[in-house]
PDB file of C-alpha atoms in Angstrom:
ATOM      1  CA  MET R 184    -137.370 -47.840-120.133  1.00 48.00           C
ATOM      2  CA  ASN R 185    -133.923 -47.530-121.698  1.00 54.00           C
ATOM      3  CA  GLY R 186    -130.694 -49.045-120.348  1.00 62.00           C
ATOM      4  CA  SER R 187    -129.507 -46.008-118.367  1.00 68.00           C
ATOM      5  CA  GLN R 188    -132.916 -45.616-116.688  1.00 67.00           C
ATOM      6  CA  SER R 189    -132.835 -49.307-115.780  1.00 85.00           C
ATOM      7  CA  ILE R 190    -129.359 -48.989-114.293  1.00 88.00           C
ATOM      8  CA  GLU R 191    -130.432 -45.909-112.307  1.00 90.00           C
ATOM      9  CA  ARG R 192    -133.460 -47.816-111.034  1.00 92.00           C
ATOM     10  CA  TYR R 193    -131.294 -50.709-109.831  1.00 92.00           C
ATOM     11  CA  LEU R 194    -128.793 -48.305-108.292  1.00 93.00           C
ATOM     12  CA  ASP R 195    -131.617 -46.705-106.311  1.00 93.00           C
ATOM     13  CA  LEU R 196    -133.145 -50.025-105.263  1.00 93.00           C
ATOM     14  CA  SER R 197    -129.798 -51.537-104.340  1.00 95.00           C
ATOM     15  CA  TRP R 198    -128.958 -48.448-102.273  1.00 96.00           C
ATOM     16  CA  GLU R 199    -131.976 -49.170-100.066  1.00 95.00           C
ATOM     17  CA  THR R 200    -130.872 -52.781 -99.596  1.00 95.00           C
ATOM     18  CA  PHE R 201    -127.292 -51.655 -98.971  1.00 96.00           C
ATOM     19  CA  TYR R 202    -128.482 -49.209 -96.303  1.00 97.00           C
ATOM     20  CA  GLU R 203    -130.787 -51.767 -94.649  1.00 96.00           C
ATOM     21  CA  SER R 204    -128.007 -54.376 -94.609  1.00 96.00           C
ATOM     22  CA  TYR R 205    -125.541 -51.913 -93.138  1.00 97.00           C
ATOM     23  CA  PHE R 206    -128.071 -50.954 -90.457  1.00 96.00           C
ATOM     24  CA  GLN R 207    -128.570 -54.625 -89.525  1.00 95.00           C
ATOM     25  CA  GLU R 208    -124.805 -55.161 -89.508  1.00 96.00           C
ATOM     26  CA  MET R 209    -124.253 -52.247 -87.121  1.00 96.00           C
ATOM     27  CA  SER R 210    -127.189 -53.242 -84.903  1.00 94.00           C
ATOM     28  CA  SER R 211    -125.879 -56.767 -84.463  1.00 95.00           C
ATOM     29  CA  GLU R 212    -122.406 -55.422 -83.707  1.00 95.00           C
ATOM     30  CA  LEU R 213    -123.796 -53.145 -80.988  1.00 95.00           C
ATOM     31  CA  LEU R 214    -125.814 -56.003 -79.481  1.00 94.00           C
ATOM     32  CA  SER R 215    -122.792 -58.275 -79.537  1.00 94.00           C
ATOM     33  CA  LYS R 216    -120.688 -55.655 -77.762  1.00 96.00           C
ATOM     34  CA  LYS R 217    -123.444 -55.090 -75.193  1.00 95.00           C
ATOM     35  CA  TRP R 218    -123.535 -58.812 -74.362  1.00 94.00           C
ATOM     36  CA  GLU R 219    -119.720 -58.935 -74.231  1.00 95.00           C
ATOM     37  CA  ARG R 220    -119.651 -56.087 -71.690  1.00 95.00           C
ATOM     38  CA  ILE R 221    -122.254 -57.856 -69.567  1.00 93.00           C
ATOM     39  CA  GLU R 222    -120.206 -61.053 -69.776  1.00 93.00           C
ATOM     40  CA  ILE R 223    -117.072 -59.209 -68.611  1.00 94.00           C
ATOM     41  CA  VAL R 224    -118.891 -57.681 -65.617  1.00 92.00           C
ATOM     42  CA  ILE R 225    -120.338 -61.052 -64.599  1.00 91.00           C
ATOM     43  CA  SER R 226    -116.931 -62.725 -64.964  1.00 89.00           C
ATOM     44  CA  PHE R 227    -115.355 -60.008 -62.833  1.00 87.00           C
ATOM     45  CA  LEU R 228    -117.992 -60.445 -60.123  1.00 84.00           C
ATOM     46  CA  ALA R 229    -117.521 -64.212 -60.183  1.00 84.00           C
ATOM     47  CA  ALA R 230    -113.751 -63.827 -59.883  1.00 82.00           C
ATOM     48  CA  THR R 231    -114.147 -61.342 -57.029  1.00 76.00           C
ATOM     49  CA  THR R 232    -116.227 -63.738 -54.982  1.00 76.00           C
ATOM     50  CA  ALA R 233    -114.359 -66.906 -55.984  1.00 75.00           C
ATOM     51  CA  SER R 234    -112.909 -68.995 -53.160  1.00 68.00           C
ATOM     52  CA  GLY R 235    -109.534 -67.200 -52.980  1.00 61.00           C
ATOM     53  CA  SER R 236    -111.121 -63.782 -53.137  1.00 65.00           C
ATOM     54  CA  ALA R 237    -113.854 -64.858 -50.726  1.00 62.00           C
ATOM     55  CA  ILE R 238    -111.234 -65.750 -48.113  1.00 67.00           C
ATOM     56  CA  ALA R 239    -109.705 -62.306 -48.540  1.00 64.00           C
ATOM     57  CA  GLY R 240    -113.212 -60.879 -48.237  1.00 65.00           C
ATOM     58  CA  LEU R 241    -113.704 -62.677 -44.959  1.00 67.00           C
ATOM     59  CA  ALA R 242    -110.925 -60.535 -43.483  1.00 71.00           C
ATOM     60  CA  LEU R 243    -113.060 -57.505 -44.282  1.00 68.00           C
ATOM     61  CA  TRP R 244    -115.964 -58.938 -42.294  1.00 68.00           C
ATOM     62  CA  SER R 245    -114.253 -58.019 -39.045  1.00 71.00           C
ATOM     63  CA  LYS R 246    -114.297 -54.327 -39.996  1.00 74.00           C
ATOM     64  CA  PRO R 247    -117.460 -52.323 -39.336  1.00 74.00           C
ATOM     65  CA  GLY R 248    -119.686 -51.910 -42.385  1.00 77.00           C
ATOM     66  CA  PHE R 249    -117.721 -54.250 -44.636  1.00 78.00           C
ATOM     67  CA  LYS R 250    -119.759 -57.327 -43.726  1.00 75.00           C
ATOM     68  CA  LEU R 251    -122.842 -55.788 -45.337  1.00 80.00           C
ATOM     69  CA  ILE R 252    -120.891 -54.597 -48.382  1.00 79.00           C
ATOM     70  CA  TRP R 253    -119.298 -58.012 -48.915  1.00 77.00           C
ATOM     71  CA  SER R 254    -122.685 -59.725 -48.495  1.00 78.00           C
ATOM     72  CA  ILE R 255    -124.196 -57.456 -51.136  1.00 83.00           C
ATOM     73  CA  ILE R 256    -121.298 -58.139 -53.529  1.00 81.00           C
ATOM     74  CA  ALA R 257    -121.685 -61.901 -53.012  1.00 81.00           C
ATOM     75  CA  ILE R 258    -125.450 -61.777 -53.581  1.00 87.00           C
ATOM     76  CA  VAL R 259    -125.084 -59.648 -56.730  1.00 89.00           C
ATOM     77  CA  SER R 260    -122.438 -62.062 -57.999  1.00 87.00           C
ATOM     78  CA  MET R 261    -124.688 -65.052 -57.360  1.00 87.00           C
ATOM     79  CA  LEU R 262    -127.657 -63.416 -59.108  1.00 91.00           C
ATOM     80  CA  SER R 263    -125.428 -62.424 -62.017  1.00 90.00           C
ATOM     81  CA  ALA R 264    -124.244 -65.996 -62.419  1.00 89.00           C
ATOM     82  CA  ILE R 265    -127.861 -67.159 -62.527  1.00 91.00           C
ATOM     83  CA  ALA R 266    -128.719 -64.478 -65.096  1.00 89.00           C
ATOM     84  CA  TYR R 267    -125.671 -65.492 -67.150  1.00 89.00           C
ATOM     85  CA  LYS R 268    -127.068 -69.013 -67.447  1.00 90.00           C
ATOM     86  CA  ALA R 269    -130.683 -67.915 -67.904  1.00 90.00           C
ATOM     87  CA  PHE R 270    -129.917 -65.425 -70.671  1.00 88.00           C
ATOM     88  CA  LYS R 271    -127.449 -67.804 -72.394  1.00 92.00           C
ATOM     89  CA  ILE R 272    -125.034 -64.943 -72.932  1.00 91.00           C
ATOM     90  CA  PRO R 273    -122.288 -66.855 -74.824  1.00 93.00           C
ATOM     91  CA  GLY R 274    -124.921 -68.101 -77.282  1.00 92.00           C
ATOM     92  CA  ARG R 275    -126.276 -64.597 -77.770  1.00 92.00           C
ATOM     93  CA  ILE R 276    -122.790 -63.271 -78.510  1.00 94.00           C
ATOM     94  CA  LYS R 277    -122.228 -66.052 -81.045  1.00 94.00           C
ATOM     95  CA  ILE R 278    -125.588 -65.447 -82.758  1.00 94.00           C
ATOM     96  CA  GLN R 279    -125.054 -61.683 -83.013  1.00 94.00           C
ATOM     97  CA  THR R 280    -121.534 -62.224 -84.363  1.00 95.00           C
ATOM     98  CA  GLU R 281    -122.909 -64.554 -87.063  1.00 95.00           C
ATOM     99  CA  ILE R 282    -125.650 -62.066 -87.953  1.00 95.00           C
ATOM    100  CA  ASN R 283    -123.043 -59.311 -88.180  1.00 96.00           C
ATOM    101  CA  HIS R 284    -120.891 -61.474 -90.441  1.00 97.00           C
ATOM    102  CA  ASN R 285    -123.820 -62.364 -92.742  1.00 97.00           C
ATOM    103  CA  PHE R 286    -124.917 -58.758 -93.202  1.00 97.00           C
ATOM    104  CA  SER R 287    -121.329 -57.598 -93.653  1.00 97.00           C
ATOM    105  CA  LYS R 288    -120.811 -60.068 -96.505  1.00 98.00           C
ATOM    106  CA  LEU R 289    -124.135 -59.058 -98.035  1.00 98.00           C
ATOM    107  CA  ARG R 290    -123.273 -55.347 -97.788  1.00 97.00           C
ATOM    108  CA  ILE R 291    -119.957 -55.931 -99.556  1.00 98.00           C
ATOM    109  CA  ASP R 292    -121.677 -57.965-102.291  1.00 97.00           C
ATOM    110  CA  ILE R 293    -124.268 -55.210-102.794  1.00 97.00           C
ATOM    111  CA  ASP R 294    -121.500 -52.627-103.015  1.00 97.00           C
ATOM    112  CA  THR R 295    -119.730 -54.774-105.620  1.00 95.00           C
ATOM    113  CA  PHE R 296    -123.010 -55.088-107.563  1.00 95.00           C
ATOM    114  CA  ARG R 297    -123.444 -51.314-107.505  1.00 95.00           C
ATOM    115  CA  GLN R 298    -119.883 -50.787-108.735  1.00 94.00           C
ATOM    116  CA  GLN R 299    -120.449 -53.258-111.564  1.00 93.00           C
ATOM    117  CA  LEU R 300    -123.596 -51.364-112.551  1.00 92.00           C
ATOM    118  CA  GLN R 301    -121.713 -48.068-112.602  1.00 90.00           C
ATOM    119  CA  LEU R 302    -118.892 -49.586-114.636  1.00 90.00           C
ATOM    120  CA  GLY R 303    -121.380 -50.975-117.142  1.00 85.00           C
ATOM    121  CA  SER R 304    -120.543 -54.651-116.754  1.00 75.00           C
ATOM    122  CA  LYS R 305    -121.983 -56.461-119.779  1.00 76.00           C
ATOM    123  CA  ASN R 306    -121.612 -59.991-118.378  1.00 73.00           C
ATOM    124  CA  MET R 307    -124.269 -59.606-115.706  1.00 76.00           C
ATOM    125  CA  ASN R 308    -127.982 -60.287-115.661  1.00 89.00           C
ATOM    126  CA  VAL R 309    -128.853 -57.242-113.565  1.00 91.00           C
ATOM    127  CA  GLU R 310    -132.362 -58.260-112.521  1.00 92.00           C
ATOM    128  CA  LYS R 311    -131.323 -61.802-111.583  1.00 94.00           C
ATOM    129  CA  HIS R 312    -128.307 -60.550-109.609  1.00 94.00           C
ATOM    130  CA  TYR R 313    -130.370 -57.916-107.789  1.00 95.00           C
ATOM    131  CA  ASN R 314    -133.103 -60.440-106.952  1.00 96.00           C
ATOM    132  CA  SER R 315    -130.519 -62.846-105.567  1.00 97.00           C
ATOM    133  CA  LEU R 316    -129.145 -60.105-103.289  1.00 97.00           C
ATOM    134  CA  ARG R 317    -132.672 -59.229-102.105  1.00 97.00           C
ATOM    135  CA  ASP R 318    -133.376 -62.915-101.468  1.00 97.00           C
ATOM    136  CA  ARG R 319    -130.229 -63.137 -99.322  1.00 97.00           C
ATOM    137  CA  TYR R 320    -131.295 -60.026 -97.433  1.00 97.00           C
ATOM    138  CA  ALA R 321    -134.763 -61.472 -96.776  1.00 96.00           C
ATOM    139  CA  ARG R 322    -133.252 -64.803 -95.673  1.00 96.00           C
ATOM    140  CA  HIS R 323    -130.826 -63.105 -93.262  1.00 95.00           C
ATOM    141  CA  ILE R 324    -133.630 -61.001 -91.794  1.00 94.00           C
ATOM    142  CA  ALA R 325    -135.761 -64.117 -91.310  1.00 93.00           C
ATOM    143  CA  GLU R 326    -132.849 -65.966 -89.661  1.00 90.00           C
ATOM    144  CA  SER R 327    -132.013 -63.079 -87.327  1.00 89.00           C
ATOM    145  CA  ASP R 328    -133.180 -63.595 -83.776  1.00 76.00           C
ATOM    146  CA  LEU R 329    -134.778 -60.725 -81.946  1.00 72.00           C
ATOM    147  CA  ASP R 330    -132.668 -59.747 -78.986  1.00 73.00           C
ATOM    148  CA  ILE R 331    -133.144 -57.508 -75.993  1.00 60.00           C
TER     149      ILE R 331
END
């Protein structure tokens, strides 16, 4: 295999790793945003039924139909607060943000590697560099927690 075939081979292989890393980066970003939206809704519900808001809600109890509505809101808020603790939402956001950051850095490093290949960088051990990028990818995949 001559030098240009070798470079083409590493460009093809690194493209797969680039794509996989980018996919993981985007997936973790979407998960992080999902958990952030859930956190905002739970915070809003908690604020709505907090002591000051609850007193205002008590005024609604005297109106027909509002007692049931307010009771439902309070129960949903309470259950949400329990779910917030049970699902450890702040921790999940932090983990997904870290995963996103790791795969983003890896994607940029793979892109740099690919550019160096295309420019014909002579000061690089191509196989060693590629293997190090693949090792990082495998490590980040292994460290990534499955999430719902």
